[in-house]
PDB file of C-alpha atoms in Angstrom:
ATOM      1  CA  UNK A 155       0.062   0.106  -0.148  1.00  0.00           C
ATOM      2  CA  UNK A 156       1.538   3.200  -0.975  1.00  0.00           C
ATOM      3  CA  UNK A 157       1.861   6.839   0.831  1.00  0.00           C
ATOM      4  CA  UNK A 158      -1.324   8.775   1.698  1.00  0.00           C
ATOM      5  CA  UNK A 159      -3.755   6.041   0.645  1.00  0.00           C
ATOM      6  CA  UNK A 160      -7.405   5.847   2.038  1.00  0.00           C
ATOM      7  CA  UNK A 161      -8.742   2.523   2.846  1.00  0.00           C
ATOM      8  CA  UNK A 162     -12.265   2.698   3.791  1.00  0.00           C
ATOM      9  CA  UNK A 163     -13.996   0.151   6.127  1.00  0.00           C
ATOM     10  CA  UNK A 164     -14.855  -3.631   5.158  1.00  0.00           C
ATOM     11  CA  UNK A 165     -12.792  -3.529   2.002  1.00  0.00           C
ATOM     12  CA  UNK A 166     -11.011  -6.694   0.935  1.00  0.00           C
ATOM     13  CA  UNK A 167      -7.818  -5.927  -0.911  1.00  0.00           C
ATOM     14  CA  UNK A 168      -6.236  -9.462  -2.298  1.00  0.00           C
ATOM     15  CA  UNK A 169      -2.675 -10.353  -1.662  1.00  0.00           C
ATOM     16  CA  UNK A 170      -0.022  -9.197  -3.893  1.00  0.00           C
ATOM     17  CA  UNK A 171      -2.196  -6.534  -4.958  1.00  0.00           C
ATOM     18  CA  UNK A 172      -0.568  -2.839  -5.144  1.00  0.00           C
ATOM     19  CA  UNK A 173      -2.114   0.387  -4.304  1.00  0.00           C
ATOM     20  CA  UNK A 174      -0.927   3.415  -5.562  1.00  0.00           C
ATOM     21  CA  UNK A 175       0.085   6.358  -3.679  1.00  0.00           C
ATOM     22  CA  UNK A 176      -2.846   9.136  -2.642  1.00  0.00           C
ATOM     23  CA  UNK A 177      -5.516   6.575  -3.905  1.00  0.00           C
ATOM     24  CA  UNK A 178      -9.028   6.274  -2.043  1.00  0.00           C
ATOM     25  CA  UNK A 179     -10.625   2.875  -1.768  1.00  0.00           C
ATOM     26  CA  UNK A 180     -14.189   2.960  -0.829  1.00  0.00           C
ATOM     27  CA  UNK A 181     -15.998   0.673   1.645  1.00  0.00           C
ATOM     28  CA  UNK A 182     -17.128  -2.844   0.953  1.00  0.00           C
ATOM     29  CA  UNK A 183     -14.958  -2.883  -2.086  1.00  0.00           C
ATOM     30  CA  UNK A 184     -13.520  -5.949  -3.300  1.00  0.00           C
ATOM     31  CA  UNK A 185     -10.059  -5.145  -4.974  1.00  0.00           C
ATOM     32  CA  UNK A 186      -8.362  -7.912  -6.882  1.00  0.00           C
ATOM     33  CA  UNK A 187      -6.317  -5.765  -9.361  1.00  0.00           C
ATOM     34  CA  UNK A 188      -3.824  -3.327  -8.884  1.00  0.00           C
ATOM     35  CA  UNK A 189      -4.920   0.458  -8.434  1.00  0.00           C
ATOM     36  CA  UNK A 190      -3.503   3.260 -10.090  1.00  0.00           C
ATOM     37  CA  UNK A 191      -2.051   6.259  -7.788  1.00  0.00           C
ATOM     38  CA  UNK A 192      -4.229   9.326  -7.482  1.00  0.00           C
ATOM     39  CA  UNK A 193      -7.670   7.373  -8.344  1.00  0.00           C
ATOM     40  CA  UNK A 194     -10.680   6.685  -6.283  1.00  0.00           C
ATOM     41  CA  UNK A 195     -12.005   3.033  -6.426  1.00  0.00           C
ATOM     42  CA  UNK A 196     -15.453   1.576  -5.666  1.00  0.00           C
ATOM     43  CA  UNK A 197     -17.278  -1.864  -6.692  1.00  0.00           C
ATOM     44  CA  UNK A 198     -17.081  -5.651  -6.402  1.00  0.00           C
ATOM     45  CA  UNK A 199     -15.127  -6.037  -8.337  1.00  0.00           C
ATOM     46  CA  UNK A 200     -13.525  -2.842  -7.501  1.00  0.00           C
ATOM     47  CA  UNK A 201     -12.728  -0.395 -10.621  1.00  0.00           C
ATOM     48  CA  UNK A 202     -11.561   3.355 -11.209  1.00  0.00           C
ATOM     49  CA  UNK A 203     -14.540   5.803 -10.971  1.00  0.00           C
ATOM     50  CA  UNK A 204     -12.425   8.994 -10.710  1.00  0.00           C
ATOM     51  CA  UNK A 205      -9.639  10.985  -9.362  1.00  0.00           C
ATOM     52  CA  UNK A 206      -9.089  11.621  -5.384  1.00  0.00           C
ATOM     53  CA  UNK A 207      -9.365  15.322  -6.335  1.00  0.00           C
ATOM     54  CA  UNK A 208     -10.069  15.994  -2.573  1.00  0.00           C
ATOM     55  CA  UNK A 209      -7.167  14.122  -1.374  1.00  0.00           C
ATOM     56  CA  UNK A 210      -4.742  16.009  -3.728  1.00  0.00           C
ATOM     57  CA  UNK A 211      -6.002  19.123  -2.715  1.00  0.00           C
ATOM     58  CA  UNK A 212      -5.559  18.377   1.015  1.00  0.00           C
ATOM     59  CA  UNK A 213      -2.079  16.921   0.473  1.00  0.00           C
ATOM     60  CA  UNK A 214      -0.756  20.306  -1.161  1.00  0.00           C
ATOM     61  CA  UNK A 215      -0.851  19.526  -4.799  1.00  0.00           C
ATOM     62  CA  UNK A 216      -0.976  22.853  -6.763  1.00  0.00           C
ATOM     63  CA  UNK A 217      -3.644  23.633  -9.640  1.00  0.00           C
ATOM     64  CA  UNK A 218      -1.247  23.038 -12.406  1.00  0.00           C
ATOM     65  CA  UNK A 219      -0.037  19.375 -11.043  1.00  0.00           C
ATOM     66  CA  UNK A 220      -3.870  18.577 -10.470  1.00  0.00           C
ATOM     67  CA  UNK A 221      -4.598  19.683 -13.835  1.00  0.00           C
ATOM     68  CA  UNK A 222      -1.837  17.290 -15.189  1.00  0.00           C
ATOM     69  CA  UNK A 223      -2.860  14.275 -13.318  1.00  0.00           C
ATOM     70  CA  UNK A 224      -6.443  14.980 -14.739  1.00  0.00           C
ATOM     71  CA  UNK A 225      -5.406  15.117 -18.356  1.00  0.00           C
ATOM     72  CA  UNK A 226      -3.455  12.107 -17.901  1.00  0.00           C
ATOM     73  CA  UNK A 227      -6.478  10.414 -16.397  1.00  0.00           C
ATOM     74  CA  UNK A 228      -8.562  11.297 -19.038  1.00  0.00           C
ATOM     75  CA  UNK A 229      -6.241   9.899 -22.218  1.00  0.00           C
ATOM     76  CA  UNK A 230      -6.248   6.658 -19.800  1.00  0.00           C
ATOM     77  CA  UNK A 231      -9.994   5.954 -18.942  1.00  0.00           C
ATOM     78  CA  UNK A 232     -12.114   8.044 -21.611  1.00  0.00           C
ATOM     79  CA  UNK A 233     -10.155   7.847 -24.845  1.00  0.00           C
ATOM     80  CA  UNK A 234     -11.192   4.577 -25.316  1.00  0.00           C
ATOM     81  CA  UNK A 235      -7.360   3.388 -25.760  1.00  0.00           C
ATOM     82  CA  UNK A 236      -6.196  -0.038 -25.024  1.00  0.00           C
ATOM     83  CA  UNK A 237      -4.406  -0.176 -21.699  1.00  0.00           C
ATOM     84  CA  UNK A 238      -3.270  -3.644 -21.634  1.00  0.00           C
TER      85      UNK A 238
END
């Protein structure tokens, strides 16, 4: 589990799964795959549902850095590219 990760209650995280820095895992999530940094995860099985914007602000990320992370997120998750 990375730095500054927030894991809610009753969350199941499978062994050998890596959780990226500044990620947030919602309660009752079933995590069976690696979690990218700066993301928010929810579901059974868990999927990326967005960025951990509040966590980034609270941890002192400036606006330019947050915008760069947001652009990278859009490329990975909203452009329909093959991420494998």
